[in-house]
Tab-separated table of C-alpha atoms in Angstrom:
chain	number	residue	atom	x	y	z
T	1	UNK	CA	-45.845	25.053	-21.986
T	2	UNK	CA	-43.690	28.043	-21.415
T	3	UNK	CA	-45.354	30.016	-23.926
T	4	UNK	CA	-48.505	29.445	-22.154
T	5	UNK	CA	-47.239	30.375	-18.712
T	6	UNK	CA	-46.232	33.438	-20.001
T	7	UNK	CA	-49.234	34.716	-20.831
T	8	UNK	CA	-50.154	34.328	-16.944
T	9	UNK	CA	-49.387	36.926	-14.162
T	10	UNK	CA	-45.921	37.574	-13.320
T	11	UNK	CA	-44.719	34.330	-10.420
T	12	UNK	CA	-41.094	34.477	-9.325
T	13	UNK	CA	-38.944	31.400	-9.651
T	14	UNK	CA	-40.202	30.086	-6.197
T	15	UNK	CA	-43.722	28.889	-7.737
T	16	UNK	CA	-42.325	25.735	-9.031
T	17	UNK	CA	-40.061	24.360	-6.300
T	18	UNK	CA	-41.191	22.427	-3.574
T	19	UNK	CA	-42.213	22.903	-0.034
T	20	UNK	CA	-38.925	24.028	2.030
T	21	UNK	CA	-37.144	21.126	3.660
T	22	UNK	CA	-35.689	21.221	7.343
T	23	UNK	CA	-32.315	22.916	5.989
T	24	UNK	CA	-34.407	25.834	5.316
T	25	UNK	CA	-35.416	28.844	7.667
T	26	UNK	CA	-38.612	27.445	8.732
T	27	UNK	CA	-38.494	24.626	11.010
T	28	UNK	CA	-39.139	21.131	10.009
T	29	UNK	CA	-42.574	20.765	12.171
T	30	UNK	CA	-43.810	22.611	9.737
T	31	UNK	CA	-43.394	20.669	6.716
T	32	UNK	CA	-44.315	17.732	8.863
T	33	UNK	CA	-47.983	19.040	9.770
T	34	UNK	CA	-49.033	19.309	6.181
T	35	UNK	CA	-49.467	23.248	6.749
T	36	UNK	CA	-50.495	25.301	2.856
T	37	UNK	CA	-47.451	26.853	1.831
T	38	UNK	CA	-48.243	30.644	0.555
T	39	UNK	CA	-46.595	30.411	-2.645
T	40	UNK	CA	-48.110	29.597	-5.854
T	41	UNK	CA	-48.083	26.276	-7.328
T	42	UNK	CA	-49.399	24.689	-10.288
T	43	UNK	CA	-51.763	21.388	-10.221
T	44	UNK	CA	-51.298	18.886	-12.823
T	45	UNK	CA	-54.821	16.911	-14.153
T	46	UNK	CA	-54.773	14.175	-16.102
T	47	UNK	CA	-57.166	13.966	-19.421
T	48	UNK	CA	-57.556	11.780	-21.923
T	49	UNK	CA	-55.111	13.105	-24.109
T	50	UNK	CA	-53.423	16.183	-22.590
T	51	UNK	CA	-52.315	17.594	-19.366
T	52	UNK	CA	-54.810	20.576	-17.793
T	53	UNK	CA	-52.445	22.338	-15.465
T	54	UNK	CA	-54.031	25.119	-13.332
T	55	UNK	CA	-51.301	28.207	-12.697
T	56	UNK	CA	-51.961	30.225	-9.315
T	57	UNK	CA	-50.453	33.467	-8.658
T	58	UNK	CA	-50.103	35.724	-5.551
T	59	UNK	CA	-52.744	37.680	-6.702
T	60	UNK	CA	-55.222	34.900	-6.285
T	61	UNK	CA	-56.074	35.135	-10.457
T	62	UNK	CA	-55.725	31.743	-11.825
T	63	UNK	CA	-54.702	30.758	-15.581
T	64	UNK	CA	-56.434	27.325	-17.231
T	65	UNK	CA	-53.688	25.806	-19.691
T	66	UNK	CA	-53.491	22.632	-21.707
T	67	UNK	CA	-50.838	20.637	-23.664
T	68	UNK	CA	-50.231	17.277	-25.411
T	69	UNK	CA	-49.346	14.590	-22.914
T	70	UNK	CA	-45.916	13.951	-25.532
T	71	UNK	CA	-44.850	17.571	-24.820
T	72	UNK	CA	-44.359	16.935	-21.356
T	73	UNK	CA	-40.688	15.563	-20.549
T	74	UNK	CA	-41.860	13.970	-17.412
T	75	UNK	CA	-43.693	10.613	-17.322
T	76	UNK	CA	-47.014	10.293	-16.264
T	77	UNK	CA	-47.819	8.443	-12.775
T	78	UNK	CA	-51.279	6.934	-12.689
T	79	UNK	CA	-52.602	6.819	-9.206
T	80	UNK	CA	-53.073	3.226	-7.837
T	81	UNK	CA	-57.149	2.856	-6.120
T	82	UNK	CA	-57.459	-0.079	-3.942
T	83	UNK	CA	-60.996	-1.079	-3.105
T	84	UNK	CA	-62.194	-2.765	-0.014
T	85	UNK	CA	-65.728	-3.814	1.277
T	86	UNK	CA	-64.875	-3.094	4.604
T	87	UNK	CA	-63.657	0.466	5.956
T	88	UNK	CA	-59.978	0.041	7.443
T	89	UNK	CA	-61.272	2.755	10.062
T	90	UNK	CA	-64.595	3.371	11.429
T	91	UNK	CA	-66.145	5.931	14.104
T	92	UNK	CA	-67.324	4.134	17.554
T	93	UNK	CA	-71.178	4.088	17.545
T	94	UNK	CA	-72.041	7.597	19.295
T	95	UNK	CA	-73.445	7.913	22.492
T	96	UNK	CA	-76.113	10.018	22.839
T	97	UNK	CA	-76.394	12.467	26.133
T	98	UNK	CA	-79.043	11.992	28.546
T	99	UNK	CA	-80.584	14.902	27.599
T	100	UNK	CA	-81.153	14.534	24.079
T	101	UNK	CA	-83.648	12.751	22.146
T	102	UNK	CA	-82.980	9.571	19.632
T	103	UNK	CA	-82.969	10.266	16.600
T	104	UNK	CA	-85.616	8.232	14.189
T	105	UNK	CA	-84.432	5.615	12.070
T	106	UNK	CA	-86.376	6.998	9.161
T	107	UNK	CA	-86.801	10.757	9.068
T	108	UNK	CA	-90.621	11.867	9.616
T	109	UNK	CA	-90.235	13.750	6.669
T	110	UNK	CA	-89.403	10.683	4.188
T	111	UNK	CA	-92.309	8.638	6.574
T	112	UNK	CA	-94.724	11.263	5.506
T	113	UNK	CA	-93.399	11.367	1.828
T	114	UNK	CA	-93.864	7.863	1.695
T	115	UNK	CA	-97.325	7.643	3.095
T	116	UNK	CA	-98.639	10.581	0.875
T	117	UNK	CA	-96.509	8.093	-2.013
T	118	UNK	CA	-98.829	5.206	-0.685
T	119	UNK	CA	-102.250	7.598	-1.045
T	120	UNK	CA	-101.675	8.266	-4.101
T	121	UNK	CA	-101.061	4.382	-5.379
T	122	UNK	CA	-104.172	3.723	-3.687
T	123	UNK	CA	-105.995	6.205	-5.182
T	124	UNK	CA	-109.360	4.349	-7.246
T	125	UNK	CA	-108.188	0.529	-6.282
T	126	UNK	CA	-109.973	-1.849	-4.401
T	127	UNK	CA	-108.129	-1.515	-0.383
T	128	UNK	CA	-105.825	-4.463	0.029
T	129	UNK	CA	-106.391	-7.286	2.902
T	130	UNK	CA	-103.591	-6.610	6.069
T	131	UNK	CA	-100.416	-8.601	5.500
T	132	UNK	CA	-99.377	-10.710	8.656
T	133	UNK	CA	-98.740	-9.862	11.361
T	134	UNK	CA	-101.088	-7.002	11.289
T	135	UNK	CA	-104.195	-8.950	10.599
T	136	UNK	CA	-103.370	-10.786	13.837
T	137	UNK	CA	-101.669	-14.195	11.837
T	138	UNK	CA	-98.142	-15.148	12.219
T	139	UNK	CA	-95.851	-14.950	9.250
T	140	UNK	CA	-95.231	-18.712	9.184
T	141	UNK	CA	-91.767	-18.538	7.577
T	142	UNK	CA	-89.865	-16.553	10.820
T	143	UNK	CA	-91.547	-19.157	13.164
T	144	UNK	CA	-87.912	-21.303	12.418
T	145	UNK	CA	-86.257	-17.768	12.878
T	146	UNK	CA	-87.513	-16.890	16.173
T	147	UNK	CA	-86.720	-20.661	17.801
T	148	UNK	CA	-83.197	-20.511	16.590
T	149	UNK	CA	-82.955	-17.301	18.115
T	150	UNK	CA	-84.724	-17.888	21.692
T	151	UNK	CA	-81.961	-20.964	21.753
T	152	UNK	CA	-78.935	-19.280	20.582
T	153	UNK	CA	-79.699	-16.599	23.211
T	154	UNK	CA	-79.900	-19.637	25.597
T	155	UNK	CA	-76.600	-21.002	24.526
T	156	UNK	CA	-74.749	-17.461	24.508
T	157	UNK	CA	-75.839	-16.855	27.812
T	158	UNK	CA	-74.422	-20.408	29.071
T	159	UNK	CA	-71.373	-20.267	26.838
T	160	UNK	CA	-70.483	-16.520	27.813
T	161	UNK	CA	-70.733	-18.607	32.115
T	162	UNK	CA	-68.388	-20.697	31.530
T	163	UNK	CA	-65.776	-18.570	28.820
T	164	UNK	CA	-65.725	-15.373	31.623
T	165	UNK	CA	-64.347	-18.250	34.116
T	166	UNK	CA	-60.820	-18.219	31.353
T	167	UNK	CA	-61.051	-14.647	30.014
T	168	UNK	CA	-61.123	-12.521	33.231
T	169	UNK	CA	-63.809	-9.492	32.753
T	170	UNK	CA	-63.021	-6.096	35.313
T	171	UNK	CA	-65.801	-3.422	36.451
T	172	UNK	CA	-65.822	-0.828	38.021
T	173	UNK	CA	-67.659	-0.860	41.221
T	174	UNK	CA	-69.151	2.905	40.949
T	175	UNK	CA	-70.177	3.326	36.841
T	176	UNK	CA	-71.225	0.489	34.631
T	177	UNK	CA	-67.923	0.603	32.394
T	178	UNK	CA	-66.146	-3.069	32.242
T	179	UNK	CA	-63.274	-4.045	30.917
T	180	UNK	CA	-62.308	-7.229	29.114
T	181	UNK	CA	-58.723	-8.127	30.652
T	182	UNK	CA	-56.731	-9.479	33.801
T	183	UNK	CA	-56.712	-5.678	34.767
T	184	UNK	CA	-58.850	-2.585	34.055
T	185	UNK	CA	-57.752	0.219	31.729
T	186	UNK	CA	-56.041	3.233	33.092
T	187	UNK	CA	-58.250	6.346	31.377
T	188	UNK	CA	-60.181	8.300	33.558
T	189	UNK	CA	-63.440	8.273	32.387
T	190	UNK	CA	-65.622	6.969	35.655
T	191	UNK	CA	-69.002	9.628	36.043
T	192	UNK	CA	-70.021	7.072	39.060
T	193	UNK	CA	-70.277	8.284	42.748
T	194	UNK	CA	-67.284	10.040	44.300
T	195	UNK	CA	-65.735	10.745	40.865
T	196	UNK	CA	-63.868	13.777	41.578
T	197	UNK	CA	-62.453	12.669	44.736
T	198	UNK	CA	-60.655	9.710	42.940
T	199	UNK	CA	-59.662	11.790	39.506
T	200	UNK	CA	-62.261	9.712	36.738
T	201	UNK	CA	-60.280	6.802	37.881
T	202	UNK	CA	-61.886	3.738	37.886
T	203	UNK	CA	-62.316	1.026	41.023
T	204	UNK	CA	-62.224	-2.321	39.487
T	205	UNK	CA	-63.653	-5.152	40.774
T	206	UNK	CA	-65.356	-8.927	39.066
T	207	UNK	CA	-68.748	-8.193	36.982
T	208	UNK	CA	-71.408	-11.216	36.097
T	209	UNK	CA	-72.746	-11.907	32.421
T	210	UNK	CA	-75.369	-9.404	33.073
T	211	UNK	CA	-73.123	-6.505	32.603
T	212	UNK	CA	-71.338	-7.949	29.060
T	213	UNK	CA	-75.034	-9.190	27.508
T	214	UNK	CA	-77.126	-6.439	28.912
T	215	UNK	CA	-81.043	-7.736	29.973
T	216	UNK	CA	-83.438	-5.439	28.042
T	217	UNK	CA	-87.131	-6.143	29.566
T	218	UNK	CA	-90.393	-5.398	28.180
T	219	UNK	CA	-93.847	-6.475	28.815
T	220	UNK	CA	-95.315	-10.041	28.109
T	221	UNK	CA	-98.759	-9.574	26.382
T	222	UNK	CA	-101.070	-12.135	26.274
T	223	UNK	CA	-102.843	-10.270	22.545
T	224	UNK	CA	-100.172	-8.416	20.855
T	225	UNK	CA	-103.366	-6.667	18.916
T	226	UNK	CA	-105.360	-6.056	22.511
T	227	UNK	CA	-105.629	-2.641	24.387
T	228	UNK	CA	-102.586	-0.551	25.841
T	229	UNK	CA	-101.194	-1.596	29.013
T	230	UNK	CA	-102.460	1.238	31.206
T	231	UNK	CA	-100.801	2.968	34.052
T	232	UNK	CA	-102.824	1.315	36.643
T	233	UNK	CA	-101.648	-1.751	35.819
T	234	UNK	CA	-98.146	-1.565	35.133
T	235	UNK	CA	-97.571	-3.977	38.358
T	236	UNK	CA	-99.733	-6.446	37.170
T	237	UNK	CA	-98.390	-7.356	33.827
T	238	UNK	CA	-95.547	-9.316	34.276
T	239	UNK	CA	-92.015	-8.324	32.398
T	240	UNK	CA	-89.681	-10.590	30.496
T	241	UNK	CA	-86.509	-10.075	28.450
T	242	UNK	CA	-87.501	-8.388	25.467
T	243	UNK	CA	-85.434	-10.856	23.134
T	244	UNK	CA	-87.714	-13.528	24.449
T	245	UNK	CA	-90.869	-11.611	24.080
T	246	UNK	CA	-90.133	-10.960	20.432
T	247	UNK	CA	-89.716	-14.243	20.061
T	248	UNK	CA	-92.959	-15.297	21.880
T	249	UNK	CA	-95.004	-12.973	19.574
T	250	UNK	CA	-92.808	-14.581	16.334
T	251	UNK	CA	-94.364	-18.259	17.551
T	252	UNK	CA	-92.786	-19.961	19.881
T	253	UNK	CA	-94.696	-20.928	22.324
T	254	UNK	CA	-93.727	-20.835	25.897
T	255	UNK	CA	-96.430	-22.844	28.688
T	256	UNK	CA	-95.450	-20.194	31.776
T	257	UNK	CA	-95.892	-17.166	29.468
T	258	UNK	CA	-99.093	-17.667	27.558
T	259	UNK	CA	-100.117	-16.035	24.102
T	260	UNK	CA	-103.241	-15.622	21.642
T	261	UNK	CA	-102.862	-17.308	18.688
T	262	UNK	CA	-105.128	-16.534	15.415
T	263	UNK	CA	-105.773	-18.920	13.039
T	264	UNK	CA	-108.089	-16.399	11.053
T	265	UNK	CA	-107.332	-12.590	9.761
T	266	UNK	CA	-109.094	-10.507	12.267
T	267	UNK	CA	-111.854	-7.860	11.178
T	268	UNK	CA	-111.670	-4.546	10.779
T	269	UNK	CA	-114.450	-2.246	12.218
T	270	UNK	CA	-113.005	0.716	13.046
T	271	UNK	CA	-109.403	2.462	12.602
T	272	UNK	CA	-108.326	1.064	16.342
T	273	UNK	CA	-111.615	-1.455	16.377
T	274	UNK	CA	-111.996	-4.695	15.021
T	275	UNK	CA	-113.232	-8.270	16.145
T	276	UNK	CA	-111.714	-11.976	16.092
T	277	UNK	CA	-112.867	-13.956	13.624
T	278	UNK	CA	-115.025	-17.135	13.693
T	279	UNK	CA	-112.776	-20.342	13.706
T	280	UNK	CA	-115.164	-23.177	14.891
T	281	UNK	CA	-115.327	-24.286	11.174
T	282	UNK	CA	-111.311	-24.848	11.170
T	283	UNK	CA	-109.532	-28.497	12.054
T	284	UNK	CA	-107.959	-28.955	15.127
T	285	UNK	CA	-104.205	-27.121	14.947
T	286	UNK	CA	-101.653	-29.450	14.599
T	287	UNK	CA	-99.556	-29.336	18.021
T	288	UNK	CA	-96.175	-30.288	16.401
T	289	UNK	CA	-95.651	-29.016	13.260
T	290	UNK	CA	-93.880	-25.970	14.378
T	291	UNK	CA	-92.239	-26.595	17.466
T	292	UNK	CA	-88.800	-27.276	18.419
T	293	UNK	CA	-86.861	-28.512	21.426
T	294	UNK	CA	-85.543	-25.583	23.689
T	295	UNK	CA	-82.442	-25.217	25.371
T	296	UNK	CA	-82.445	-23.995	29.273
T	297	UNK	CA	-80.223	-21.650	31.155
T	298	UNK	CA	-77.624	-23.752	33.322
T	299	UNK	CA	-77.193	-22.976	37.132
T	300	UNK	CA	-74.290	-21.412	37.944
T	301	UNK	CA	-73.071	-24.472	40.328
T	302	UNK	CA	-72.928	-26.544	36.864
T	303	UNK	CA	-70.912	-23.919	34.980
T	304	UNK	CA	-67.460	-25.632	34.366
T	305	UNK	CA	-64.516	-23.688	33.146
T	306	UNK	CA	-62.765	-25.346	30.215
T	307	UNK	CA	-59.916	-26.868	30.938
T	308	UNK	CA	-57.551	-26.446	28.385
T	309	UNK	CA	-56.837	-23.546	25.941
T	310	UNK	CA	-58.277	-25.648	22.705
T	311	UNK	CA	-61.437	-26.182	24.356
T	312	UNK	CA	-61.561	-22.345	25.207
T	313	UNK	CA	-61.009	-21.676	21.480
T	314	UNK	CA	-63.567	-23.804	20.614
T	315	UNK	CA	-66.029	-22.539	23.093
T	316	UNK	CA	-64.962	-19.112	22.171
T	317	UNK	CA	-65.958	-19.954	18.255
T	318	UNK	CA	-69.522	-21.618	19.083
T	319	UNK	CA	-70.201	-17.855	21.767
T	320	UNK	CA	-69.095	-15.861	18.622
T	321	UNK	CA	-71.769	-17.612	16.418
T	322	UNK	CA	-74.348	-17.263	18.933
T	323	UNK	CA	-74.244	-14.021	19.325
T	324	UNK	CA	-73.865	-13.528	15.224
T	325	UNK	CA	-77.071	-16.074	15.045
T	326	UNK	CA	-78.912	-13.644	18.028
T	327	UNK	CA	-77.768	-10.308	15.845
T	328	UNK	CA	-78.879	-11.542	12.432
T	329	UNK	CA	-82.282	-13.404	13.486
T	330	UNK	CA	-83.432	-10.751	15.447
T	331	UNK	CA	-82.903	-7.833	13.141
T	332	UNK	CA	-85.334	-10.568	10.841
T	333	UNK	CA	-87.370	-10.525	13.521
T	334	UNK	CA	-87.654	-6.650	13.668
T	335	UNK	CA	-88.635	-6.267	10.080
T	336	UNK	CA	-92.004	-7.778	10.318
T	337	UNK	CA	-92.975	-7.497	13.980
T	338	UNK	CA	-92.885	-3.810	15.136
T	339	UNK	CA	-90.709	-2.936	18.418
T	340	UNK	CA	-91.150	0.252	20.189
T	341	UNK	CA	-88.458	1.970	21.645
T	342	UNK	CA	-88.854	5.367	24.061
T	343	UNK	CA	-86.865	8.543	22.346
T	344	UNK	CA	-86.054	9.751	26.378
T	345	UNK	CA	-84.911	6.668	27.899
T	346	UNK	CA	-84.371	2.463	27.297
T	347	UNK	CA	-87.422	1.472	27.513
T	348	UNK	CA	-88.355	-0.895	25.087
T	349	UNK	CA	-92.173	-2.438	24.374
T	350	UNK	CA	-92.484	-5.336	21.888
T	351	UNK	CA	-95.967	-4.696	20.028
T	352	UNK	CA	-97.291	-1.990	17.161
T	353	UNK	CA	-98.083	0.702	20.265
T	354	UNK	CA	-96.383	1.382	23.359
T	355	UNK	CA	-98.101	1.002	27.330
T	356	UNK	CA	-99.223	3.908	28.748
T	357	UNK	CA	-97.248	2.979	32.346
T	358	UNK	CA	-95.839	6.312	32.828
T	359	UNK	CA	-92.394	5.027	34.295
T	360	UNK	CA	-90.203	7.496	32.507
T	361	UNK	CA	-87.890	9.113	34.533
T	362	UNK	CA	-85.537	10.898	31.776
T	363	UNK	CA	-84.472	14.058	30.987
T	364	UNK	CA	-87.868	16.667	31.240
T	365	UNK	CA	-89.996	13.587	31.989
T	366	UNK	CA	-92.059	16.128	34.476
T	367	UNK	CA	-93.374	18.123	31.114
T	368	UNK	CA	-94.491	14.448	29.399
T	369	UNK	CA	-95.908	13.895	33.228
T	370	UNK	CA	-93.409	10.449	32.993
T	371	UNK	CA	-95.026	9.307	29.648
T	372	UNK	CA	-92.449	7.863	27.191
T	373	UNK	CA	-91.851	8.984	23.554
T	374	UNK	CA	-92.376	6.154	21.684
T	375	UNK	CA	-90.978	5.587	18.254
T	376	UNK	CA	-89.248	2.748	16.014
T	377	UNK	CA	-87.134	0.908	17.433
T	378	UNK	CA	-83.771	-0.392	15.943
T	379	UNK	CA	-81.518	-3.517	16.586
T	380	UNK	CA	-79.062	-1.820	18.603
T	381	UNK	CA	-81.737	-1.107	20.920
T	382	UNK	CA	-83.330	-4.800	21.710
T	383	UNK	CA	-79.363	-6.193	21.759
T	384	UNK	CA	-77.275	-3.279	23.166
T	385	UNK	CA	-73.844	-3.741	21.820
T	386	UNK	CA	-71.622	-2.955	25.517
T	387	UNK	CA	-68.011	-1.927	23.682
T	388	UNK	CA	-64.986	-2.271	25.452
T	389	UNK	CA	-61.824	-1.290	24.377
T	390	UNK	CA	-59.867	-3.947	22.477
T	391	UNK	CA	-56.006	-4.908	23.960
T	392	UNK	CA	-53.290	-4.892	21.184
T	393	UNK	CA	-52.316	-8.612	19.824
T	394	UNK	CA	-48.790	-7.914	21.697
T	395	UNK	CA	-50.266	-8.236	25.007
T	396	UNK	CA	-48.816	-4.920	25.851
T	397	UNK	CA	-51.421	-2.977	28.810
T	398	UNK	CA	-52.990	-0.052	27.199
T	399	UNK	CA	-51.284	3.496	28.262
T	400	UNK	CA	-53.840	6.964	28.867
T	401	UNK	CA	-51.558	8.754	26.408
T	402	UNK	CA	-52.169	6.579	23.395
T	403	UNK	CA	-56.288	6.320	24.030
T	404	UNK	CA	-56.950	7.466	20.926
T	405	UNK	CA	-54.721	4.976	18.508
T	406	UNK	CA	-57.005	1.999	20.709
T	407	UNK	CA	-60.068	0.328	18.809
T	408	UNK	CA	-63.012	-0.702	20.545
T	409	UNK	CA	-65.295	-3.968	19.970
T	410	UNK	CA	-68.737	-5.323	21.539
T	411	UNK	CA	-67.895	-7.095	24.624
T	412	UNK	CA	-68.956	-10.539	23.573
T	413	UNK	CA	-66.662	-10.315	20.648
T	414	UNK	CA	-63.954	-9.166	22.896
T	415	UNK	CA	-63.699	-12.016	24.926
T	416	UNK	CA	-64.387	-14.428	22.397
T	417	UNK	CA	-61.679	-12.806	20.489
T	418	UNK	CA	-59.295	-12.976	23.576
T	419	UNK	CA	-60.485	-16.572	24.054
T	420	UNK	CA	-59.143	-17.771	20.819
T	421	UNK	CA	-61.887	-16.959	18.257
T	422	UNK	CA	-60.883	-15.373	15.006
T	423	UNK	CA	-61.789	-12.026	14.344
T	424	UNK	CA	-64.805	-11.158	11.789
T	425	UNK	CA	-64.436	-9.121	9.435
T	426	UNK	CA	-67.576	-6.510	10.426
T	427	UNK	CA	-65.701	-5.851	13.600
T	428	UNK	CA	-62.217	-4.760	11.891
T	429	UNK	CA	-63.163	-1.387	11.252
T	430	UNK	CA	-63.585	-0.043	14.839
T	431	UNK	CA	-61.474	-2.381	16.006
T	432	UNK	CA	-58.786	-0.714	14.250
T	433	UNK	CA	-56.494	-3.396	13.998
T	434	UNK	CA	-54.302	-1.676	10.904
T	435	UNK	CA	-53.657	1.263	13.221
T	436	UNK	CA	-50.422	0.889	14.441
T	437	UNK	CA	-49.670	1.879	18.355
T	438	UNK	CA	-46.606	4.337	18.631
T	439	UNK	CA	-43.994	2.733	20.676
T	440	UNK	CA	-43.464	6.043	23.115
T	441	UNK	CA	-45.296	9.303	23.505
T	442	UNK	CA	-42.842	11.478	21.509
T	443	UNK	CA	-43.913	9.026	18.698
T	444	UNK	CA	-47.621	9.473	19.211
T	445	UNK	CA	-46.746	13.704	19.072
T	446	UNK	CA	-44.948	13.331	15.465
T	447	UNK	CA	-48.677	11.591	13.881
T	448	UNK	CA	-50.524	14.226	12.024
């Protein structure tokens, strides 16, 4: 090994000691910071059965050396990997400003690839019949799907009435941030009216369960297959929660919000025409053989707090499965029945094309003349996820210097969590709960 560095360039002694230490000149801040120290070093690989060392001089030329893992005096230290499916860490979800488009979900250039994929497959074979729900059928099998999730939306709602009566919920009474807690959080980040005048500061004040499940509406069609909605008659078609629409057009069949139902593939006459098919020759649909009770929203005069912290805990449990139940069955949902989202603003249609109400007040709308920029839509969209910042486990009110050591979880999980329900596991990472909070500022200043 010596022989081989000295064939190299010409180091002084300095090249193999380690970084300075705090009894040296330079102060210990530095060492702290993980700052590149100037003089050269030498890396040690590991192979299978030698050690590649890599020798770096001043001069910035490098010398590539190898010897028998026996030579070396030193024992070898294997580094120790340890695996986990779930990210300790993760970014918060990022908000997008008002004046920039969504992205897609799928890149038009991979849609395009794909289609011109599809072309080609095509190419000299007999064209295939539409799959439901294109052809105007249900898909049978997410009937079950979209009943358990019109109900579990149902029961979150009623749950989420009674559990905010034990886990207090703050907002602020000029933005739309809340807060999950007997008191709001101290950072300044209110962009509501009079803003400057109070510092970002926030002015909190109760909420409702509108601001913690937020209501996404869309339009109720009568034929999901039938012409646009136009502009003329935005007023006249009347608008539901989009969760409930979804699950309308999945089969569940509601008697004040009427629907088309197609027993027979429709047929195809043009690329946007086609024509229902005959179905006097078919039996008389079986009334029952799909349907399922439904659950109804309480008033709020019957909402009744619990009255002891193990019936919280166990309301808090059943809220959290809702809402998983609502997540996963609707993202089921999306795969099969399209959902149109605008790129500009929130507005969300449930059907293969968008309306044509030109309602679209977002940023340039006056160049689109208010028409929306419709594109896929993804879950996050139908089922906003409201985050709120999560309080430590000690109880201890969240300071403004130590903002960014805080996690941050969906505000039904929040107070579900603060309500006695165990945390899942998909919720860890942004939750940060292996972070761990500096006691004082000048602790916070000494984290690299």
């Amino acid at each position: 090994m010596r022989e081989a560095l000295a064939m190299g360039p010409s180091t002084s002694p300095s090249a193999l000691l380690p970084p300075p230490t705090s009894s040296s000149r330079l102060p210990q801040l530095r060492s702290f910071v993980g700052l590149r120290w100037s003089a050269p070093r030498i890396q040690v690989r590991e192979r299978a059965d030698a050690v590649v060392g890599i020798a770096k001089g001043t001069s910035g030329c490098n010398l590539r050396f190898g010897v028998l893992a026996s030579d070396v005096s030193q024992p070898r230290q294997r580094a120790t990997v340890i695996r986990n499916d779930h990210a300790q860490n993760a970014d918060f979800p990022r908000k997008y400003s008002k004046r920039e488009k969504k992205p897609f979900p799928i890149p038009v250039l991979e849609l395009r690839r794909r289609a011109r994929m599809r072309m080609k497959a095509a190419e000299g074979k007999p064209k295939r019949p539409m799959p439901p729900p294109k052809n105007g059928m249900l898909v049978y099998r997410l009937i079950p799907v979209a009943y358990s999730v019109y109900n579990a939306r149902i029961l979150l709602i009623n749950n989420l009435r009674r559990l905010m009566k034990a886990v207090p919920v703050k907002g602020c009474k000029y933005c739309s941030e809340i807060h999950v807690g007997p008191a709001g959080h101290p950072f300044r980040t209110c962009r509501g009216m009079l803003s400057d005048q109070r510092r970002g500061e926030h002015d909190w004040g109760s909420t409702s369960v509108e601001a913690v499940f937020l209501p996404v509406e869309a339009y109720h069609l009568e034929d999901r297959l039938g012409n646009r909605i136009p502009h003329d008659q935005r007023f006249a078609v009347p608008r539901i929660p989009a969760l409930v629409e979804l699950c309308i057009q999945a089969g569940v069949d509601l008697p004040e919000y009427p629907t088309k139902r197609r027993r027979k593939p429709i047929i195809k006459i043009g690329r946007k025409e086609f024509v229902d098919a005959d179905e006097d020759d078919l039996p008389e649909p079986e009334p029952d053989r799909f349907k399922q009770p439904l659950l109804q929203e309480l008033p709020y005069d019957e909402i009744i707090a619990p009255s002891s912290p193990e019936e919280t805990a166990v309301l808090a449990e059943e809220t959290l499965e809702a809402w998983e139940t609502v997540r996963d069955g609707a993202l089921k949902l999306l795969k099969s029945y399209a959902v149109r989202v605008c790129g500009y603003c929130p507005e969300v249609h449930i059907g293969p094309t968008g309306h044509k109400a030109r309602n679209c007040g977002a940023f340039k709308h006056q160049q689109r003349n208010g028409q929306h920029g419709w594109q896929a839509a993804v879950l996050d969209d139908l089922i906003p996820p409201r985050y709120v910042w999560h309080m430590p486990e000690s109880g201890e009110e969240l300071q403004r210097e130590l903002k960014n050591f805080y996690g941050q979880a969906p505000a039904v999980v929040e107070i579900c969590i603060q309500g006695g329900a165990k945390v899942p596991e998909k919720y860890k990472a942004t939750m940060r709960l292996d972070v761990g909070i500096p006691a004082s500022l000048r602790e916070a200043e000494m984290v690299v």
